[in-house]
mmCIF file of C-alpha atoms in Angstrom:
data_model
loop_
_atom_site.group_PDB
_atom_site.id
_atom_site.type_symbol
_atom_site.label_atom_id
_atom_site.label_comp_id
_atom_site.label_asym_id
_atom_site.label_seq_id
_atom_site.Cartn_x
_atom_site.Cartn_y
_atom_site.Cartn_z
ATOM 1 C CA MET A 1 -14.948 -7.896 -1.625
ATOM 2 C CA ARG A 2 -18.436 -6.648 -0.744
ATOM 3 C CA LEU A 3 -18.876 -3.898 1.840
ATOM 4 C CA GLY A 4 -15.087 -4.121 2.060
ATOM 5 C CA LEU A 5 -15.354 -7.651 3.515
ATOM 6 C CA PRO A 6 -13.527 -10.749 2.229
ATOM 7 C CA ASP A 7 -14.796 -14.055 0.883
ATOM 8 C CA LEU A 8 -13.358 -16.567 3.350
ATOM 9 C CA GLY A 9 -14.469 -19.678 1.478
ATOM 10 C CA ILE A 10 -16.229 -22.580 3.223
ATOM 11 C CA GLY A 11 -16.404 -22.851 7.021
ATOM 12 C CA VAL A 12 -17.996 -24.895 9.786
ATOM 13 C CA GLY A 13 -19.016 -24.193 13.352
ATOM 14 C CA LEU A 14 -16.371 -24.595 16.048
ATOM 15 C CA ARG A 15 -18.098 -26.992 18.443
ATOM 16 C CA LEU A 16 -16.857 -28.643 21.645
ATOM 17 C CA PRO A 17 -17.156 -32.314 20.523
ATOM 18 C CA HIS A 18 -14.666 -31.631 17.722
ATOM 19 C CA TYR A 19 -12.091 -29.540 19.609
ATOM 20 C CA GLU A 20 -9.399 -32.116 20.189
ATOM 21 C CA GLU A 21 -9.586 -33.617 16.717
ATOM 22 C CA ILE A 22 -9.425 -30.137 15.168
ATOM 23 C CA PHE A 23 -6.435 -29.114 17.265
ATOM 24 C CA GLU A 24 -4.613 -32.399 16.663
ATOM 25 C CA THR A 25 -5.277 -32.826 12.930
ATOM 26 C CA ARG A 26 -5.801 -29.243 11.683
ATOM 27 C CA PRO A 27 -8.368 -30.218 9.048
ATOM 28 C CA LYS A 28 -8.571 -28.490 5.696
ATOM 29 C CA VAL A 29 -11.356 -26.025 6.374
ATOM 30 C CA ASP A 30 -11.153 -22.358 5.450
ATOM 31 C CA TRP A 31 -12.572 -20.837 8.642
ATOM 32 C CA PHE A 32 -14.627 -21.438 11.772
ATOM 33 C CA GLU A 33 -17.660 -19.685 13.178
ATOM 34 C CA ILE A 34 -18.166 -19.346 16.934
ATOM 35 C CA ILE A 35 -21.184 -18.436 19.018
ATOM 36 C CA SER A 36 -19.939 -15.210 20.582
ATOM 37 C CA GLU A 37 -21.823 -15.637 23.838
ATOM 38 C CA ASN A 38 -19.930 -18.867 24.611
ATOM 39 C CA PHE A 39 -16.687 -16.898 24.860
ATOM 40 C CA LEU A 40 -17.758 -13.779 26.769
ATOM 41 C CA VAL A 41 -15.783 -14.858 29.823
ATOM 42 C CA PRO A 42 -12.786 -13.260 31.570
ATOM 43 C CA GLY A 43 -10.481 -16.201 30.897
ATOM 44 C CA GLY A 44 -10.101 -19.930 31.424
ATOM 45 C CA VAL A 45 -10.560 -22.921 29.145
ATOM 46 C CA PRO A 46 -13.023 -21.391 26.627
ATOM 47 C CA LEU A 47 -10.642 -18.582 25.679
ATOM 48 C CA ALA A 48 -7.646 -20.921 25.711
ATOM 49 C CA ASN A 49 -9.402 -23.152 23.191
ATOM 50 C CA LEU A 50 -10.406 -20.138 21.134
ATOM 51 C CA ASP A 51 -6.783 -19.018 20.993
ATOM 52 C CA ARG A 52 -5.766 -22.484 19.796
ATOM 53 C CA ALA A 53 -8.207 -22.148 16.901
ATOM 54 C CA LEU A 54 -7.134 -18.576 16.149
ATOM 55 C CA ALA A 55 -3.535 -19.696 15.823
ATOM 56 C CA HIS A 56 -4.409 -21.590 12.622
ATOM 57 C CA TYR A 57 -7.761 -20.392 11.270
ATOM 58 C CA PRO A 58 -9.837 -17.251 10.720
ATOM 59 C CA VAL A 59 -12.731 -17.132 13.192
ATOM 60 C CA ILE A 60 -16.021 -15.300 12.618
ATOM 61 C CA GLN A 61 -18.301 -14.299 15.491
ATOM 62 C CA HIS A 62 -22.015 -15.089 15.343
ATOM 63 C CA GLY A 63 -24.428 -14.075 18.097
ATOM 64 C CA VAL A 64 -27.809 -15.219 19.360
ATOM 65 C CA THR A 65 -28.808 -12.712 22.062
ATOM 66 C CA LEU A 66 -28.526 -9.218 20.551
ATOM 67 C CA SER A 67 -32.306 -8.940 20.122
ATOM 68 C CA ILE A 68 -31.889 -6.161 17.592
ATOM 69 C CA GLY A 69 -35.656 -5.916 17.141
ATOM 70 C CA GLY A 70 -36.517 -5.830 20.840
ATOM 71 C CA THR A 71 -37.837 -2.828 22.758
ATOM 72 C CA THR A 72 -35.584 -3.351 25.782
ATOM 73 C CA PRO A 73 -32.750 -0.769 25.717
ATOM 74 C CA LEU A 74 -29.522 -2.009 24.169
ATOM 75 C CA ASP A 75 -27.178 -3.625 26.699
ATOM 76 C CA PHE A 76 -23.970 -1.600 26.390
ATOM 77 C CA GLU A 77 -22.105 -3.760 28.892
ATOM 78 C CA PHE A 78 -22.799 -6.738 26.630
ATOM 79 C CA LEU A 79 -21.708 -4.720 23.589
ATOM 80 C CA ARG A 80 -18.460 -3.704 25.274
ATOM 81 C CA ASP A 81 -17.741 -7.354 26.118
ATOM 82 C CA LEU A 82 -18.525 -8.282 22.527
ATOM 83 C CA ARG A 83 -16.148 -5.602 21.270
ATOM 84 C CA THR A 84 -13.397 -6.928 23.526
ATOM 85 C CA LEU A 85 -13.875 -10.400 22.050
ATOM 86 C CA LEU A 86 -13.834 -8.957 18.536
ATOM 87 C CA ARG A 87 -10.463 -7.414 19.230
ATOM 88 C CA ARG A 88 -9.229 -10.858 20.244
ATOM 89 C CA THR A 89 -10.628 -12.741 17.257
ATOM 90 C CA LYS A 90 -10.115 -9.962 14.691
ATOM 91 C CA SER A 91 -13.363 -11.120 13.121
ATOM 92 C CA PRO A 92 -13.908 -8.818 10.106
ATOM 93 C CA TRP A 93 -17.646 -8.701 10.813
ATOM 94 C CA VAL A 94 -20.045 -9.810 13.518
ATOM 95 C CA SER A 95 -23.450 -11.326 12.872
ATOM 96 C CA ASP A 96 -26.691 -11.809 14.751
ATOM 97 C CA HIS A 97 -30.338 -12.377 13.903
ATOM 98 C CA LEU A 98 -33.014 -10.019 12.606
ATOM 99 C CA CYS A 99 -35.403 -10.826 15.424
ATOM 100 C CA TRP A 100 -36.325 -10.164 19.030
ATOM 101 C CA THR A 101 -35.708 -12.598 21.896
ATOM 102 C CA GLY A 102 -37.845 -11.357 24.792
ATOM 103 C CA THR A 103 -38.480 -8.478 27.152
ATOM 104 C CA ALA A 104 -36.699 -6.873 30.071
ATOM 105 C CA THR A 105 -38.103 -9.555 32.384
ATOM 106 C CA LEU A 106 -38.236 -12.582 30.070
ATOM 107 C CA ASN A 107 -35.665 -14.162 27.765
ATOM 108 C CA THR A 108 -37.447 -16.711 25.588
ATOM 109 C CA HIS A 109 -34.149 -18.221 24.383
ATOM 110 C CA ASP A 110 -35.686 -18.193 20.914
ATOM 111 C CA LEU A 111 -35.320 -16.098 17.767
ATOM 112 C CA LEU A 112 -38.742 -14.525 17.339
ATOM 113 C CA PRO A 113 -39.858 -12.962 14.040
ATOM 114 C CA LEU A 114 -40.774 -9.293 13.727
ATOM 115 C CA PRO A 115 -43.774 -7.581 12.133
ATOM 116 C CA TYR A 116 -42.838 -6.344 8.673
ATOM 117 C CA THR A 117 -43.765 -2.666 8.913
ATOM 118 C CA THR A 118 -42.118 0.716 8.271
ATOM 119 C CA GLU A 119 -42.192 1.512 11.989
ATOM 120 C CA VAL A 120 -40.246 -1.654 12.820
ATOM 121 C CA ILE A 121 -37.767 -0.983 9.999
ATOM 122 C CA ARG A 122 -36.938 2.412 11.503
ATOM 123 C CA HIS A 123 -36.692 0.958 15.015
ATOM 124 C CA VAL A 124 -34.371 -1.899 14.026
ATOM 125 C CA ALA A 125 -32.212 0.220 11.723
ATOM 126 C CA ALA A 126 -31.632 2.849 14.411
ATOM 127 C CA ARG A 127 -30.532 0.191 16.897
ATOM 128 C CA ALA A 128 -28.362 -1.540 14.284
ATOM 129 C CA ARG A 129 -26.513 1.694 13.540
ATOM 130 C CA ILE A 130 -25.766 2.152 17.243
ATOM 131 C CA VAL A 131 -24.551 -1.442 17.581
ATOM 132 C CA GLN A 132 -22.349 -1.143 14.516
ATOM 133 C CA ASP A 133 -20.807 2.120 15.738
ATOM 134 C CA THR A 134 -20.207 0.651 19.206
ATOM 135 C CA LEU A 135 -18.610 -2.578 17.969
ATOM 136 C CA GLU A 136 -16.457 -0.794 15.387
ATOM 137 C CA VAL A 137 -16.908 -3.604 12.838
ATOM 138 C CA PRO A 138 -19.665 -4.184 10.263
ATOM 139 C CA LEU A 139 -22.866 -5.734 11.601
ATOM 140 C CA VAL A 140 -24.411 -8.504 9.505
ATOM 141 C CA LEU A 141 -28.053 -9.494 10.111
ATOM 142 C CA GLU A 142 -29.431 -12.983 9.485
ATOM 143 C CA ASN A 143 -32.945 -13.809 8.312
ATOM 144 C CA VAL A 144 -34.587 -16.182 10.791
ATOM 145 C CA SER A 145 -36.901 -19.118 10.216
ATOM 146 C CA SER A 146 -40.471 -18.421 11.322
ATOM 147 C CA TYR A 147 -43.543 -20.332 12.358
ATOM 148 C CA LEU A 148 -46.094 -17.504 12.566
ATOM 149 C CA THR A 149 -46.846 -14.219 10.832
ATOM 150 C CA TYR A 150 -48.351 -10.933 12.051
ATOM 151 C CA THR A 151 -51.605 -9.447 10.791
ATOM 152 C CA SER A 152 -49.943 -6.010 11.065
ATOM 153 C CA SER A 153 -47.270 -6.867 8.467
ATOM 154 C CA ASP A 154 -47.714 -4.856 5.278
ATOM 155 C CA MET A 155 -44.782 -6.135 3.172
ATOM 156 C CA THR A 156 -42.906 -9.330 2.414
ATOM 157 C CA GLU A 157 -40.053 -10.584 4.575
ATOM 158 C CA TRP A 158 -37.520 -9.999 1.784
ATOM 159 C CA ASP A 159 -38.678 -6.400 1.319
ATOM 160 C CA PHE A 160 -38.443 -5.900 5.090
ATOM 161 C CA LEU A 161 -34.928 -7.360 5.261
ATOM 162 C CA THR A 162 -33.791 -5.212 2.344
ATOM 163 C CA ALA A 163 -35.212 -2.032 3.866
ATOM 164 C CA VAL A 164 -33.579 -2.696 7.246
ATOM 165 C CA VAL A 165 -30.076 -3.309 5.896
ATOM 166 C CA GLU A 166 -30.290 -0.395 3.475
ATOM 167 C CA GLU A 167 -31.386 2.053 6.183
ATOM 168 C CA ALA A 168 -28.878 0.688 8.714
ATOM 169 C CA ASN A 169 -26.105 0.363 6.099
ATOM 170 C CA CYS A 170 -25.219 -3.142 7.259
ATOM 171 C CA GLY A 171 -24.771 -6.558 5.671
ATOM 172 C CA ILE A 172 -26.881 -9.688 5.257
ATOM 173 C CA LEU A 173 -26.178 -13.194 6.496
ATOM 174 C CA LEU A 174 -28.430 -15.056 4.081
ATOM 175 C CA ASP A 175 -29.581 -18.265 5.729
ATOM 176 C CA VAL A 176 -30.755 -20.306 2.755
ATOM 177 C CA ASN A 177 -32.145 -23.087 4.943
ATOM 178 C CA ASN A 178 -34.220 -20.562 6.905
ATOM 179 C CA ILE A 179 -35.653 -19.237 3.641
ATOM 180 C CA TYR A 180 -36.659 -22.771 2.668
ATOM 181 C CA VAL A 181 -38.131 -23.544 6.106
ATOM 182 C CA SER A 182 -40.202 -20.351 6.199
ATOM 183 C CA SER A 183 -41.342 -20.814 2.589
ATOM 184 C CA GLN A 184 -42.734 -24.238 3.435
ATOM 185 C CA ASN A 185 -44.369 -22.982 6.628
ATOM 186 C CA HIS A 186 -45.953 -19.906 5.014
ATOM 187 C CA GLY A 187 -46.456 -20.919 1.388
ATOM 188 C CA PHE A 188 -44.229 -18.524 -0.558
ATOM 189 C CA ASP A 189 -41.743 -19.233 -3.345
ATOM 190 C CA PRO A 190 -38.216 -19.321 -1.837
ATOM 191 C CA ARG A 191 -36.695 -18.494 -5.232
ATOM 192 C CA VAL A 192 -38.448 -15.113 -5.192
ATOM 193 C CA TYR A 193 -36.827 -14.394 -1.810
ATOM 194 C CA VAL A 194 -33.334 -15.293 -3.047
ATOM 195 C CA ASP A 195 -33.809 -13.203 -6.184
ATOM 196 C CA ALA A 196 -35.044 -10.152 -4.249
ATOM 197 C CA VAL A 197 -32.363 -9.526 -1.609
ATOM 198 C CA PRO A 198 -29.675 -6.933 -2.448
ATOM 199 C CA ALA A 199 -26.799 -9.076 -3.707
ATOM 200 C CA GLU A 200 -24.179 -6.470 -2.868
ATOM 201 C CA ARG A 201 -25.037 -6.699 0.834
ATOM 202 C CA VAL A 202 -24.847 -10.493 1.202
ATOM 203 C CA VAL A 203 -21.655 -11.042 3.203
ATOM 204 C CA GLN A 204 -22.210 -14.627 4.366
ATOM 205 C CA ILE A 205 -24.477 -17.619 3.749
ATOM 206 C CA HIS A 206 -25.649 -20.304 6.184
ATOM 207 C CA LEU A 207 -26.590 -23.840 5.170
ATOM 208 C CA ALA A 208 -28.121 -26.382 7.552
ATOM 209 C CA GLY A 209 -30.449 -29.302 7.983
ATOM 210 C CA HIS A 210 -33.927 -29.106 9.498
ATOM 211 C CA THR A 211 -36.691 -31.364 10.803
ATOM 212 C CA ASN A 212 -39.862 -31.887 8.783
ATOM 213 C CA TYR A 213 -42.909 -32.706 10.917
ATOM 214 C CA GLY A 214 -45.283 -32.906 7.970
ATOM 215 C CA ASP A 215 -47.497 -29.898 8.649
ATOM 216 C CA TYR A 216 -44.540 -27.664 9.475
ATOM 217 C CA ILE A 217 -40.731 -27.583 9.428
ATOM 218 C CA ILE A 218 -38.427 -26.598 12.296
ATOM 219 C CA ASP A 219 -34.931 -25.190 11.786
ATOM 220 C CA THR A 220 -33.075 -27.641 14.024
ATOM 221 C CA HIS A 221 -29.567 -27.556 12.469
ATOM 222 C CA SER A 222 -29.630 -31.345 12.525
ATOM 223 C CA GLY A 223 -28.786 -33.688 9.694
ATOM 224 C CA PRO A 224 -27.395 -32.922 6.261
ATOM 225 C CA VAL A 225 -28.559 -30.190 3.908
ATOM 226 C CA ILE A 226 -31.414 -31.438 1.709
ATOM 227 C CA ASP A 227 -31.450 -31.177 -2.097
ATOM 228 C CA PRO A 228 -33.982 -28.297 -2.373
ATOM 229 C CA VAL A 229 -31.775 -26.212 -0.068
ATOM 230 C CA TRP A 230 -28.715 -27.028 -2.170
ATOM 231 C CA ASP A 231 -30.695 -25.853 -5.206
ATOM 232 C CA LEU A 232 -31.461 -22.554 -3.448
ATOM 233 C CA TYR A 233 -27.786 -22.214 -2.543
ATOM 234 C CA ARG A 234 -26.807 -22.662 -6.192
ATOM 235 C CA ARG A 235 -29.303 -19.975 -7.145
ATOM 236 C CA ALA A 236 -28.006 -17.633 -4.448
ATOM 237 C CA ILE A 237 -24.356 -18.094 -5.446
ATOM 238 C CA ARG A 238 -25.115 -17.523 -9.122
ATOM 239 C CA ARG A 239 -26.754 -14.257 -8.109
ATOM 240 C CA VAL A 240 -24.495 -12.895 -5.357
ATOM 241 C CA GLY A 241 -21.151 -14.393 -6.350
ATOM 242 C CA PRO A 242 -18.464 -15.905 -4.092
ATOM 243 C CA VAL A 243 -19.584 -15.435 -0.488
ATOM 244 C CA SER A 244 -18.298 -16.943 2.764
ATOM 245 C CA THR A 245 -20.441 -20.032 3.373
ATOM 246 C CA LEU A 246 -20.963 -21.949 6.613
ATOM 247 C CA ILE A 247 -22.368 -25.403 7.343
ATOM 248 C CA GLU A 248 -24.359 -25.284 10.604
ATOM 249 C CA TRP A 249 -24.822 -28.575 12.473
ATOM 250 C CA ASP A 250 -25.678 -27.964 16.129
ATOM 251 C CA GLU A 251 -28.016 -30.818 17.064
ATOM 252 C CA ASP A 252 -27.096 -34.502 16.850
ATOM 253 C CA ILE A 253 -23.584 -33.290 16.046
ATOM 254 C CA PRO A 254 -21.890 -35.825 13.733
ATOM 255 C CA PRO A 255 -18.265 -36.951 13.632
ATOM 256 C CA LEU A 256 -15.968 -34.247 12.310
ATOM 257 C CA ALA A 257 -15.356 -36.212 9.107
ATOM 258 C CA MET A 258 -19.062 -36.097 8.234
ATOM 259 C CA LEU A 259 -19.236 -32.363 8.907
ATOM 260 C CA LEU A 260 -16.175 -31.761 6.743
ATOM 261 C CA ALA A 261 -17.697 -33.866 3.959
ATOM 262 C CA GLU A 262 -20.756 -31.603 4.016
ATOM 263 C CA ALA A 263 -18.454 -28.571 3.851
ATOM 264 C CA GLU A 264 -16.661 -30.112 0.878
ATOM 265 C CA ARG A 265 -19.991 -30.612 -0.874
ATOM 266 C CA ALA A 266 -20.702 -26.911 -0.311
ATOM 267 C CA ARG A 267 -17.355 -26.104 -1.909
ATOM 268 C CA VAL A 268 -18.148 -28.219 -4.987
ATOM 269 C CA VAL A 269 -21.654 -26.770 -5.345
ATOM 270 C CA ARG A 270 -20.305 -23.234 -4.935
ATOM 271 C CA GLU A 271 -17.614 -23.716 -7.581
ATOM 272 C CA GLU A 272 -20.119 -25.246 -10.017
ATOM 273 C CA ALA A 273 -22.573 -22.374 -9.459
ATOM 274 C CA LEU A 274 -19.849 -19.778 -9.968
ATOM 275 C CA SER A 275 -18.732 -21.439 -13.211
ATOM 276 C CA HIS A 276 -22.291 -21.295 -14.551
ATOM 277 C CA ALA A 277 -22.624 -17.652 -13.509
ATOM 278 C CA LYS A 278 -19.782 -16.565 -15.793
#
């Protein structure tokens, strides 16, 4: 266990097109990840379906609207609702993205990168500590894919990520696909990134497909994981050890059998990487 948190094995996202097949067949998957915001409702069908999943599987909450790097004051009503959901799911940690999403008057519905500076580290870490204390479970921050950089940045993304989680005393959701996407967009070596993050703080890993437009790559969570990303995953597992791993597939969602086959490949790759790490 790292940061006192368990390795859950290999999971997939709990997505609406698969609900009935999942509930009827109870596939062999270790755990599911949900988008927290989809279940912040007082009742009804969404929570009923969530309870059906919880009856048979561990469920981990993953968010998209925290905007931990934003300058808008933290939304404590949202955090209280999130805490209520956490008490329902008993998720051992909650994750969101190391980014900002807009201003008080504009939600971009995107995960925007931050400048990599000491001032931003202090700002994000202070907010992360408040969020973690309010939610009463460990907060885990995910590296985002990016398509621009800031002239004010004075360090690498991996040094920035490390400094934030160390100062905030929180975990990392290492999105290996996002590392690959950003490395291709910005011209850095993704292996250096994987080798630099503090292994003891990596609580979870994301794997996904993306869309290559030639001059740039977009993190679309569509299609299977490509071989260079699998190679990065092997490298990450050899370094950080057995960590809960999730296959993300949110666009052009395939049949459940195809998603489960991708999860099974992750299991095989993980086991092979762990055997070589010994």
